[in-house]
Amino acid sequence: MDLLRFITAGSVDDGKSTLIGRLLYDSKNILIDQLEQLEKSTKNRADGEIDLALLTDGLRAEREQGITIDVAYRYFTTPKRKFIIADAPGHVQYTRNMITGASNANLIIILIDARLGVIEQTRRHSIIASLLKIPHVVVAINKMDLVGYSQDLYNNIVIDYADVAKSLGLKDITYIPISALNGDNIVDKSEKINWYDGKALLQHLEEVEVNTDVNLNNSRFQVQYVIRPQTEELHDYRGYAGKVISGIYKTGDKVTVLPAGIETSISKLEVGGKEVEEVFAPQSVTIQLADDIDISRGDSIVKSTDIPQTNNEVEVLMCWLDDKPLQTGNKYYLQHNSRLVRSVVRNIEYKLDVNTLQKEAVEGNVKLNEVVKATIKTASPLVFDSYQHISGNGSAILVDETSNSTVAAVLFAPNP
Amino acid sequence: MSQYRLNYLEQLEAESIHIFREVAAQFERPALLFSGGKDSITMVHLAKKAFAPGKIPFPLVHIDTGHNFPEALEFRDWLANEVGATLIARKVEDTIKQRNLTEPKGKFPSRNWLQTYTLLDTIEEFKFDCCIGGARRDEEKARAKERIFSVRDEFGQWNPKLQRPELWNIYNGRIHKGENVRVFPISNWTELDIWNYIRAEKIDLPSIYFAHEREVVEHEGQLVAMSEYVRLDADDVVIKKQVRYRTVGDMTCTAAVESTASTLDDVINEIISTKISERGETRIDDKVTEAAMEDRKKNGYF
């Protein structure tokens, strides 16, 4: 059994919460007491119907206002897979939340209201999916019950969306006509949509191949923590603990420590304290090296045959996440996995309209939810790849030095 | 290619180990909040793996309500000794005396709420800048929205509207003096994941997780262990039942379930076939108001 992380993009009006509620409910992942609570909540509503959307509304503050303020995570399991849903609101002011929720997703479900077809919001969600390079896209054309399960209408939407997908370079797109409200094509195939010969949504989620999403070709590792027990029997032990970002490492591999550029080789590999011959992404491992080298948190260990870029200047695409706008000239901490360096944002070239992909001139400061192309200069060098190439080694956050808030999501070298 | 494939438990484990190492690297004085339950026992196991062959580089902190199961306390001491970790225990009883707090009333007087005082005092005493907790997002609605690194102000309060965005696997633990961070390394695990992991890793648990005979009182459909802390009414009947615990909290706020499951396999089969969620079945205090957890978190609860 493996794991699939996905994000649902759409607003309440698209039936996003109903869809998630339906997935949990029909796959029997809602339990009696949760259902009781749901019925209790429903009693306070005028229409009296059980509202599946209520299952996903979290905080009282939200329920009172009928809104979703943040990313919530849901879990469900079928005999084939464990699923983690990042449930993020999709309105324009929530680009920040969508990026947060999408950053770890293998798959995105883009909801389209069959009555409306491809709209601005659909484009926005698709653009974010393409920027973050989410490997799999499901276009769920919802509310088919409200358009008489019309095949023609469905086909037209598919044609329209294919244009969007092509212009964005989205790959692996699956179209599914559904009614979240009635459960059509969610867990089981719907008889009302007999002209559709694909899988029901859940079956697709269970079977989509995600293991190939892991990059096993380029070996990247960053030191998180140095393990030095300094006990009598482990007097000289020095293990570099961290996560294999991508690729495979084997005992004996010739490696280079960056940014110092020192060559050595792997003498021992461990996972959870047990010695192994090889390790691979996304394992958390401990590496021991043949030579005694001064290595600290944030340094990279890569195979000497395949070296990433080392530079203290990097072109980035950056989404601003904070209410307080970017102050040009201010220093920000840049956190690239475990490497923390001071940085400054320079040369803001243009702003990207996330609804149209149009490049626009930037007037004034970069504000919340804006996506800009810029250059970041760092106080000490970064060891990185382009986000397109190795997303795990091509992403970072900016942290405000005075408020300590996470203020920007950064993608390195957007145009390789 | 199949040799380079992690199953879902291995993926969850890798993620949790990564989080533990971030904690050890980013904070000066972290602590692992140890409740004695299966989730914190699993966390100790993960922490041990994260830093092997070294020792766990932070203490285990137990906030003792005084209403704990003796089996859980005994296990706590054994485990701390087994992994070679420092154990810090602080008693709610002492906080009640020092701060002249009012003891909870009612039939099953729960000191769960009062734990927050002792916890905040303990954080102050040891100047902890990070407390690692075993909360899971599947447990409860408010937790579903909480970050893995969750910043608390100097009053220990959580502000759901001012959470930091948490992207990729990058965790921002920078804080101001007086603030601290609650970190939840098993956020993405479900109850069943924990049990399956315990089975896969052969992790030891206190005996009360398995079926045993116990004196209980039935209260609103839930079975509460008979103990010196329970205030019986005249019409209460103390009965002997074969029970086990799904969660281990206070004797006064954790209900038992009738069960004959005496092995891990039996327990897992019971959980798979059960139709009531863990908190709903066994936490007496969460039922009070729908937003009970949201309120407590805002006030500095784990």
XYZ file of C-alpha atoms in Angstrom:
718
model
C 0.000 0.000 0.000
C 1.347 3.420 -0.883
C 0.475 7.044 -0.331
C -1.125 9.688 -2.554
C -1.227 13.348 -1.572
C -3.671 15.445 -3.529
C -5.185 18.889 -3.454
C -8.683 19.895 -4.402
C -8.999 23.242 -6.100
C -12.287 25.018 -6.325
C -14.618 27.177 -4.301
C -17.586 26.171 -2.195
C -19.770 27.011 -5.178
C -18.057 24.384 -7.306
C -18.994 21.727 -4.802
C -15.456 21.167 -3.561
C -16.419 20.472 0.026
C -19.289 18.298 -1.129
C -16.848 16.322 -3.258
C -14.479 15.718 -0.344
C -17.409 14.891 1.922
C -18.648 12.455 -0.702
C -15.247 10.765 -1.033
C -15.014 10.316 2.736
C -18.649 9.283 3.098
C -18.918 6.838 0.207
C -15.549 5.239 0.906
C -16.839 4.621 4.451
C -14.274 6.809 6.114
C -16.851 8.761 8.095
C -17.690 7.280 11.431
C -20.842 7.295 13.474
C -19.945 10.058 15.912
C -18.723 12.286 13.108
C -22.006 11.668 11.319
C -23.935 12.488 14.494
C -22.076 15.742 14.748
C -22.911 16.447 11.145
C -26.594 15.842 11.767
C -26.451 18.106 14.787
C -24.890 20.872 12.709
C -27.415 20.322 9.961
C -30.322 20.829 12.338
C -29.337 24.449 12.686
C -29.714 24.942 8.963
C -32.867 26.019 7.204
C -32.995 23.386 4.454
C -32.677 20.341 6.749
C -30.689 18.224 4.252
C -27.494 16.540 5.415
C -24.824 18.778 3.991
C -21.679 16.815 3.159
C -19.812 20.078 2.843
C -20.088 20.533 6.608
C -17.768 17.585 7.104
C -14.842 19.624 5.942
C -15.581 22.908 7.683
C -13.159 23.014 10.552
C -13.199 25.865 12.976
C -16.120 27.537 14.635
C -14.903 30.859 13.281
C -15.319 29.462 9.799
C -18.668 27.825 10.383
C -20.079 31.043 11.736
C -19.000 32.880 8.626
C -19.523 29.986 6.222
C -15.980 30.312 4.845
C -12.761 28.330 4.800
C -9.813 30.345 6.005
C -6.956 27.956 5.587
C -5.620 24.680 4.347
C -7.072 21.678 6.151
C -5.816 18.149 5.819
C -8.092 15.108 5.532
C -7.200 11.461 5.556
C -8.822 8.428 4.165
C -7.760 4.953 3.315
C -8.980 2.321 0.915
C -7.558 -1.181 0.710
C -5.276 0.091 -2.075
C -3.977 3.422 -0.828
C -3.691 5.943 1.944
C -4.798 9.401 0.847
C -3.900 12.806 2.238
C -6.123 15.600 0.968
C -5.007 19.207 1.202
C -8.258 21.094 1.195
C -7.570 24.683 0.194
C -10.008 27.427 -0.669
C -9.794 28.526 -4.270
C -10.850 32.149 -4.377
C -8.483 34.647 -5.916
C -7.382 36.020 -2.536
C -6.300 32.545 -1.522
C -3.490 31.950 -4.006
C -1.273 31.726 -0.934
C -3.291 28.875 0.556
C -3.453 27.009 -2.703
C 0.290 27.178 -3.167
C 0.781 25.992 0.403
C -1.578 23.062 -0.079
C -0.255 22.219 -3.528
C 3.423 22.256 -2.594
C 3.427 18.614 -1.491
C 0.743 17.280 -3.819
C 1.220 14.491 -6.370
C -2.125 15.271 -7.921
C -4.593 18.112 -8.227
C -8.333 17.835 -8.739
C -9.549 20.872 -10.628
C -13.294 21.262 -10.298
C -15.307 22.760 -13.104
C -18.988 23.608 -12.773
C -20.533 22.006 -15.870
C -22.926 24.939 -16.208
C -20.097 27.461 -16.351
C -17.340 25.596 -18.173
C -13.742 26.815 -18.133
C -13.659 30.113 -16.264
C -11.000 32.441 -14.913
C -10.722 30.433 -11.702
C -10.093 27.238 -13.684
C -7.216 28.959 -15.441
C -5.812 30.230 -12.167
C -5.822 26.793 -10.584
C -4.254 25.300 -13.695
C -1.542 27.942 -13.798
C -0.650 27.241 -10.175
C -0.616 23.515 -10.942
C 1.806 24.136 -13.802
C 4.031 26.523 -11.815
C 4.337 23.995 -8.998
C 4.719 21.179 -11.481
C 2.053 18.945 -9.940
C 2.581 15.705 -11.861
C -1.047 14.587 -12.272
C -4.190 16.573 -13.037
C -7.793 15.437 -12.724
C -10.357 17.719 -14.283
C -13.603 16.861 -12.507
C -16.532 18.297 -14.412
C -19.080 18.599 -11.645
C -22.823 19.180 -11.404
C -23.479 16.973 -14.419
C -26.926 16.339 -12.889
C -27.787 20.006 -13.425
C -27.070 19.813 -17.171
C -29.006 16.609 -17.809
C -25.780 14.552 -17.935
C -25.139 16.051 -21.361
C -22.293 14.428 -23.258
C -22.040 17.308 -25.737
C -21.597 19.844 -23.008
C -18.964 17.656 -21.361
C -17.093 17.230 -24.658
C -17.053 20.978 -25.235
C -15.572 21.598 -21.806
C -12.911 18.951 -22.455
C -11.983 20.665 -25.729
C -11.808 24.067 -24.022
C -9.692 22.752 -21.172
C -7.327 20.888 -23.493
C -6.370 24.292 -24.931
C -5.574 25.632 -21.471
C -3.571 22.523 -20.592
C -1.612 22.680 -23.823
C -0.675 26.318 -23.370
C 0.557 25.532 -19.840
C 2.331 22.325 -20.732
C 0.286 20.299 -18.235
C 0.712 16.580 -18.598
C -1.222 13.511 -17.522
C -4.693 15.026 -17.530
C -7.733 12.898 -16.798
C -11.272 14.160 -17.368
C -14.130 12.760 -15.303
C -17.793 13.838 -15.441
C -19.234 13.756 -11.926
C -21.986 14.862 -9.626
C -20.529 15.212 -6.143
C -23.976 15.881 -4.722
C -25.477 12.659 -6.089
C -22.342 10.584 -5.969
C -22.148 10.012 -9.729
C -18.730 8.662 -10.794
C -17.213 9.353 -7.375
C -16.759 5.935 -5.807
C -18.722 3.889 -8.327
C -19.357 4.409 -12.001
C -22.634 6.159 -12.673
C -25.316 4.538 -14.788
C -26.604 7.973 -15.666
C -23.343 8.754 -17.443
C -23.101 5.544 -19.430
C -21.459 7.336 -22.372
C -18.343 7.856 -20.251
C -15.985 4.897 -20.480
C -13.258 6.028 -18.061
C -12.843 5.242 -14.376
C -14.779 6.636 -11.456
C -12.806 9.264 -9.528
C -11.828 7.080 -6.575
C -10.663 4.249 -8.814
C -8.494 6.708 -10.714
C -7.042 8.056 -7.461
C -6.299 4.522 -6.344
C -4.568 3.508 -9.549
C -2.713 6.547 -10.841
C 1.014 5.703 -10.881
C 2.849 8.044 -8.495
C 6.058 6.210 -7.789
C 7.573 7.414 -11.063
C 7.144 10.985 -9.763
C 10.149 10.427 -7.516
C 13.370 11.484 -9.237
C 15.824 8.589 -8.839
C 18.331 9.861 -11.381
C 19.921 12.906 -9.785
C 21.272 12.374 -6.290
C 20.691 15.276 -3.907
C 21.133 15.310 -0.139
C 21.366 18.130 2.348
C 22.709 17.777 5.884
C 20.031 18.476 8.470
C 21.844 17.517 11.625
C 25.220 16.067 12.568
C 25.019 13.025 14.838
C 28.012 12.826 17.179
C 27.316 10.551 20.134
C 30.809 11.175 21.639
C 30.517 8.106 23.817
C 33.408 5.791 24.485
C 32.470 3.140 21.970
C 31.313 5.708 19.368
C 34.100 8.149 19.983
C 34.826 8.950 16.339
C 31.313 8.523 14.999
C 30.172 11.405 12.842
C 26.947 10.819 10.891
C 25.310 13.306 8.562
C 21.572 13.037 9.037
C 19.183 14.214 6.357
C 16.607 13.372 3.763
C 17.497 12.063 0.334
C 15.895 14.806 -1.762
C 16.248 12.847 -4.979
C 18.198 9.975 -6.459
C 20.043 7.023 -4.942
C 23.242 6.765 -2.873
C 25.330 3.621 -2.417
C 28.180 2.742 -0.113
C 31.431 3.556 -1.903
C 29.916 6.295 -4.092
C 32.299 9.135 -4.900
C 30.646 12.264 -3.572
C 31.325 15.988 -3.423
C 30.513 18.175 -0.453
C 29.123 21.543 -1.523
C 29.502 24.484 -1.479
C 33.047 23.676 -0.257
C 33.680 21.433 -3.291
C 35.579 18.726 -1.383
C 35.591 15.197 -2.786
C 35.316 12.071 -0.671
C 33.323 8.836 -0.669
C 30.504 7.247 1.299
C 31.809 4.821 3.893
C 28.551 3.816 5.531
C 24.819 4.366 5.120
C 22.182 3.958 7.815
C 18.399 4.128 8.010
C 16.951 4.329 11.518
C 20.226 3.072 12.987
C 20.471 0.014 10.726
C 23.248 -0.256 8.182
C 22.137 -0.530 4.536
C 23.948 -0.753 1.195
C 21.920 1.922 -0.568
C 19.409 4.653 0.175
C 16.966 6.519 -2.054
C 14.468 9.406 -2.112
C 12.514 10.235 0.025
C 14.189 8.285 2.833
C 15.550 9.947 5.977
C 19.062 8.549 6.308
C 22.464 8.982 7.912
C 25.595 9.181 5.771
C 29.154 8.580 6.956
C 32.068 9.728 4.836
C 35.523 8.267 4.347
C 37.316 11.519 5.163
C 37.118 13.860 8.105
C 35.720 17.042 6.592
C 34.199 20.053 8.264
C 30.525 19.732 7.314
C 27.589 21.455 8.919
C 23.839 21.814 8.602
C 22.751 23.022 5.187
C 25.735 21.618 3.290
C 25.000 19.362 0.317
C 26.450 15.927 -0.410
C 26.023 14.979 -4.087
C 27.479 12.400 -6.410
C 30.615 13.733 -8.036
C 29.319 12.757 -11.474
C 26.279 15.020 -11.295
C 26.788 18.390 -9.681
C 24.061 21.022 -9.074
C 24.580 24.768 -9.400
C 26.423 26.674 -6.708
C 25.793 30.388 -6.752
C 24.987 33.318 -4.501
C 22.654 34.792 -7.026
C 19.595 33.017 -8.349
C 16.705 33.913 -10.608
C 13.405 33.027 -9.007
C 9.678 33.007 -9.394
C 8.240 34.047 -6.089
C 4.757 34.166 -4.603
C 4.319 36.703 -1.828
C 2.457 35.178 1.116
C 2.351 37.937 3.711
C 0.023 40.846 4.390
C 3.056 43.066 4.763
C 4.415 43.789 1.265
C 7.974 43.078 0.156
C 10.248 45.936 1.199
C 12.775 46.333 -1.571
C 16.259 46.526 -0.101
C 15.296 44.747 3.147
C 17.169 41.609 4.104
C 15.188 38.396 4.398
C 16.283 34.987 5.559
C 16.141 32.503 2.735
C 15.540 28.951 3.927
C 16.407 26.332 1.326
C 15.493 23.086 3.070
C 17.924 23.177 6.017
C 20.179 25.902 4.673
C 19.494 29.334 6.099
C 21.153 32.365 4.544
C 20.504 36.085 4.542
C 19.282 37.412 1.235
C 17.999 40.410 -0.598
C 15.486 40.549 -3.459
C 16.674 42.458 -6.514
C 15.575 43.193 -10.075
C 11.872 42.518 -9.913
C 11.343 42.025 -13.623
C 7.624 41.508 -13.898
C 4.480 40.356 -12.189
C 2.698 37.286 -13.458
C -1.084 37.514 -13.741
C -2.147 34.127 -12.364
C -5.402 34.286 -14.307
C -3.891 34.907 -17.724
C -0.131 34.275 -17.420
C 0.369 37.797 -18.790
C 3.552 39.529 -17.664
C 2.819 42.902 -16.168
C 4.923 45.750 -14.905
C 5.281 45.878 -11.134
C 4.115 49.101 -9.590
C 5.050 49.708 -5.983
C 5.800 46.882 -3.617
C 5.087 43.218 -4.193
C 1.906 42.403 -2.298
C 0.093 39.395 -0.882
C -0.783 36.739 -3.480
C 1.320 38.344 -6.216
C 3.679 36.185 -8.250
C 6.816 37.915 -9.533
C 9.986 37.117 -11.404
C 13.029 38.424 -9.553
C 16.653 37.831 -8.645
C 17.722 36.906 -5.128
C 21.230 37.561 -3.912
C 22.418 35.595 -0.900
C 25.126 36.257 1.687
C 26.640 32.816 1.159
C 26.231 30.466 -1.786
C 23.246 28.212 -2.409
C 23.563 24.723 -3.856
C 20.486 24.218 -5.980
C 18.731 22.989 -9.094
C 15.950 24.571 -11.070
C 12.538 23.825 -9.618
C 11.525 22.343 -12.957
C 14.388 19.881 -12.811
C 14.430 18.806 -9.137
C 11.622 20.507 -7.247
C 12.912 19.357 -3.838
C 16.222 21.120 -4.397
C 14.722 24.052 -6.249
C 12.360 25.509 -3.681
C 12.775 27.801 -0.700
C 10.930 30.193 1.567
C 11.693 33.740 2.614
C 11.394 34.633 6.290
C 10.967 38.176 7.572
C 13.887 38.897 9.912
C 11.812 40.987 12.273
C 8.439 39.211 12.379
C 9.821 35.705 11.694
C 6.844 35.098 9.394
C 7.152 32.996 6.276
C 6.593 35.680 3.649
C 7.325 34.111 0.270
C 7.393 30.830 -1.620
C 10.385 30.752 -3.924
C 10.965 28.613 -7.035
C 14.532 28.655 -8.309
C 15.546 29.307 -11.890
C 12.078 29.256 -13.433
C 13.425 29.413 -16.997
C 16.093 26.737 -17.238
C 12.269 -0.475 -9.953
C 10.177 -1.836 -7.110
C 13.183 -1.963 -4.820
C 13.160 1.851 -4.726
C 9.635 2.134 -3.447
C 8.521 3.028 0.050
C 5.240 1.797 1.415
C 3.007 4.323 3.154
C 4.323 3.556 6.650
C 7.905 3.985 5.492
C 6.952 7.292 3.882
C 5.292 8.504 7.064
C 8.284 7.363 9.098
C 10.718 9.200 6.806
C 8.665 12.383 7.114
C 8.488 12.163 10.918
C 12.217 11.495 11.281
C 12.895 14.507 9.074
C 10.742 16.635 11.390
C 12.496 15.375 14.546
C 15.868 16.271 13.069
C 14.658 19.743 12.128
C 13.589 20.232 15.737
C 16.945 19.132 17.120
C 18.773 21.416 14.690
C 16.572 24.505 14.913
C 15.885 24.756 18.630
C 18.124 25.209 21.629
C 15.899 23.596 24.250
C 13.332 21.284 22.760
C 11.350 18.735 24.760
C 9.136 15.831 23.845
C 5.781 15.924 25.611
C 5.228 12.382 26.722
C 1.717 11.410 27.739
C 2.274 7.690 28.157
C -0.093 6.881 25.316
C 0.624 4.929 22.142
C 1.165 8.087 20.095
C 3.925 9.387 22.349
C 5.432 5.925 22.613
C 5.524 5.833 18.812
C 7.156 9.260 18.821
C 9.883 8.075 21.174
C 10.506 5.162 18.818
C 10.745 7.536 15.833
C 13.033 9.907 17.741
C 15.281 7.020 18.675
C 15.569 6.083 15.003
C 16.138 9.700 13.966
C 19.245 10.092 16.131
C 20.661 6.562 16.218
C 23.267 5.569 17.219
C 23.234 8.719 19.338
C 20.748 9.269 22.132
C 17.572 11.329 21.784
C 18.912 14.881 22.194
C 15.984 16.202 24.243
C 14.187 15.202 27.447
C 10.808 13.507 27.705
C 8.436 15.717 29.662
C 5.437 14.209 31.375
C 2.690 16.404 32.779
C 1.274 14.123 35.441
C -2.347 14.850 36.305
C -2.213 12.464 39.230
C -5.080 10.583 37.578
C -2.893 8.392 35.418
C -3.162 4.681 35.049
C -0.450 3.070 37.194
C 0.397 0.782 34.261
C 1.102 3.828 32.081
C 3.399 5.418 34.678
C 5.323 2.229 35.162
C 5.755 1.915 31.409
C 6.874 5.543 31.149
C 9.723 4.976 33.586
C 10.750 1.763 31.893
C 10.776 3.370 28.429
C 12.783 6.447 29.437
C 15.357 4.154 30.984
C 15.325 1.822 27.964
C 16.109 4.578 25.436
C 18.410 6.431 27.813
C 16.389 9.638 27.728
C 16.065 12.175 30.510
C 12.583 12.141 32.041
C 11.099 15.285 33.526
C 7.799 14.787 35.355
C 5.757 17.677 36.731
C 2.559 17.203 38.702
C -0.718 19.031 38.183
C -1.285 18.403 41.901
C 1.618 20.731 42.723
C 0.375 23.427 40.351
C -3.046 23.275 41.975
C -1.451 23.857 45.384
C 1.040 26.509 44.290
C -1.434 28.493 42.244
C -4.422 27.827 44.452
C -6.415 26.498 41.499
C -9.906 25.130 41.873
C -10.151 21.377 41.493
C -12.591 20.243 38.821
C -16.001 19.155 40.025
C -18.468 16.590 38.807
C -18.796 12.903 38.647
C -15.580 12.299 36.721
C -13.430 15.243 37.771
C -10.997 15.695 34.879
C -7.771 17.564 35.394
C -7.224 17.599 31.661
C -7.900 21.318 31.425
C -5.581 22.080 34.359
C -2.663 20.375 32.591
C -2.247 23.538 30.550
C -1.150 25.454 33.680
C 1.440 22.866 34.612
C 2.667 22.656 31.042
C 3.134 26.415 30.736
C 4.908 26.499 34.119
C 7.190 23.668 33.024
C 8.007 25.442 29.760
C 8.893 28.503 31.815
C 10.936 26.505 34.335
C 13.145 24.853 31.721
C 12.929 27.646 29.138
C 11.789 25.183 26.467
C 11.596 26.838 23.075
C 9.937 23.868 21.413
C 7.549 21.200 22.654
C 7.037 18.142 20.506
C 3.506 16.791 20.723
C 1.832 13.650 19.472
C -1.300 15.239 18.039
C -2.597 13.836 14.774
C -4.666 15.759 12.286
C -7.204 12.979 11.909
C -8.149 13.248 15.574
C -10.226 16.341 15.493
C -11.350 19.258 13.311
C -9.186 21.973 14.860
C -6.108 19.807 14.559
C -6.792 19.255 10.857
C -5.911 22.904 10.333
C -2.837 23.149 12.487
C 0.643 23.304 11.049
C 3.391 20.806 11.837
C 5.406 23.712 13.299
C 2.817 25.682 15.265
C 3.951 28.924 16.849
C 2.529 29.853 20.258
C 2.732 33.247 21.871
C 4.048 33.823 25.368
C 0.678 32.746 26.780
C 0.926 29.472 24.886
C -1.959 30.482 22.664
C -2.605 29.245 19.152
C -3.974 31.719 16.655
C -5.525 29.822 13.760
C -5.782 32.929 11.611
C -2.108 33.837 11.920
C -0.459 30.550 11.068
C 2.670 30.548 8.975
C 2.345 29.045 5.524
C 4.109 25.673 5.539
C 5.448 24.697 2.138
C 7.189 21.611 0.804
C 9.202 20.100 3.652
C 10.584 23.405 4.808
C 9.862 24.232 8.432
C 10.275 27.746 9.772
C 10.927 27.530 13.508
C 12.187 31.075 14.062
C 10.597 32.724 17.065
C 10.853 35.728 19.313
C 11.945 35.466 22.923
C 9.140 34.164 25.080
C 7.368 32.417 22.223
C 7.625 28.714 21.676
C 6.777 26.277 18.953
C 4.669 23.152 19.226
C 5.819 20.596 16.720
C 3.685 17.644 15.676
C 5.815 15.054 13.869
C 2.978 12.547 13.446
C 0.448 15.052 12.091
C -0.158 13.005 8.970
C -0.656 9.653 10.697
C -4.072 8.216 11.443
C -4.969 5.982 14.365
C -4.756 2.945 12.130
C -1.360 4.031 10.749
C -0.024 4.182 14.316
C -1.300 0.705 15.109
C 0.044 -0.754 11.883
C 3.413 0.860 12.566
C 3.479 -0.460 16.128
C 2.882 -3.921 14.711
C 5.451 -3.564 11.926
C 8.119 -2.235 14.290
C 7.194 -4.464 17.228
C 6.908 -1.520 19.604
C 6.090 -2.356 23.236
C 2.941 -0.870 24.763
C 1.475 -0.663 28.272
C -0.783 -3.607 29.058
C -3.970 -1.534 29.269
C -4.101 -1.299 25.475
C -5.007 -4.970 25.422
C -8.072 -6.729 26.768
C -8.080 -7.198 30.523
C -10.645 -7.478 33.269
C -11.446 -4.225 35.054
C -14.024 -2.688 37.356
C -15.940 -0.035 35.449
C -18.918 2.264 35.776
C -21.231 2.792 32.843
C -21.867 6.454 32.136
C -23.890 7.681 29.148
C -22.931 4.629 27.167
C -19.229 4.857 28.009
C -17.255 2.669 30.374
C -15.143 4.524 32.901
C -12.547 2.770 35.012
C -13.347 2.571 38.687
C -10.748 4.485 40.643
C -10.406 6.569 43.758
C -11.023 9.686 41.637
C -14.503 8.722 40.464
C -17.384 10.032 42.602
C -20.080 7.394 42.566
C -23.780 8.159 42.724
C -26.145 5.982 44.727
C -27.576 4.262 41.655
C -24.204 3.573 39.994
C -23.294 -0.047 39.595
C -19.679 -1.083 39.491
C -19.306 -4.001 37.116
C -16.453 -6.183 35.974
C -15.880 -6.196 32.233
C -13.351 -7.368 29.721
C -12.038 -4.085 28.312
C -9.136 -2.373 26.585
C -8.188 1.254 25.963
C -7.910 2.935 22.582
C -6.294 6.001 24.066
C -4.548 6.434 27.353
C -5.236 9.685 29.124
C -6.551 10.306 32.601
C -8.491 7.595 34.361
C -11.311 10.098 34.721
C -11.572 11.263 31.138
C -10.656 8.208 29.131
C -13.264 5.566 28.522
C -12.584 1.894 27.954
C -14.116 -0.203 25.216
C -15.435 -3.690 25.698
C -13.033 -5.969 23.949
C -11.483 -9.374 23.872
C -8.570 -8.222 21.712
C -5.477 -9.496 23.446
C -2.940 -9.205 20.612
C -1.977 -6.431 18.196
C -3.645 -8.282 15.336
C -6.891 -8.480 17.311
C -6.720 -4.796 18.178
C -6.118 -3.775 14.565
C -8.988 -5.932 13.362
C -11.256 -4.313 15.919
C -10.228 -0.843 14.828
C -10.824 -1.631 11.181
C -14.314 -2.880 11.903
C -15.214 -0.173 14.417
C -17.478 2.612 13.312
C -16.769 5.227 15.961
C -13.779 7.545 15.854
C -11.124 7.350 18.512
C -11.798 10.661 20.240
C -15.560 10.159 20.025
C -15.402 6.793 21.657
C -12.971 7.384 24.437
C -12.612 11.073 25.222
C -15.266 12.169 27.652
C -14.187 15.792 27.642
C -14.445 16.476 23.909
C -18.176 16.008 23.808
C -18.942 19.023 25.922
C -19.006 21.490 23.077
C -18.339 20.954 19.434
C -15.582 23.522 19.513
C -13.997 22.204 22.735
C -10.626 21.483 21.162
C -10.476 24.753 19.257
C -10.996 26.628 22.520
C -8.429 24.623 24.452
C -5.792 24.957 21.761
C -6.265 28.704 21.726
C -5.551 28.638 25.452
C -2.283 26.793 25.261
C -3.362 23.172 25.238
C -1.109 20.817 23.302
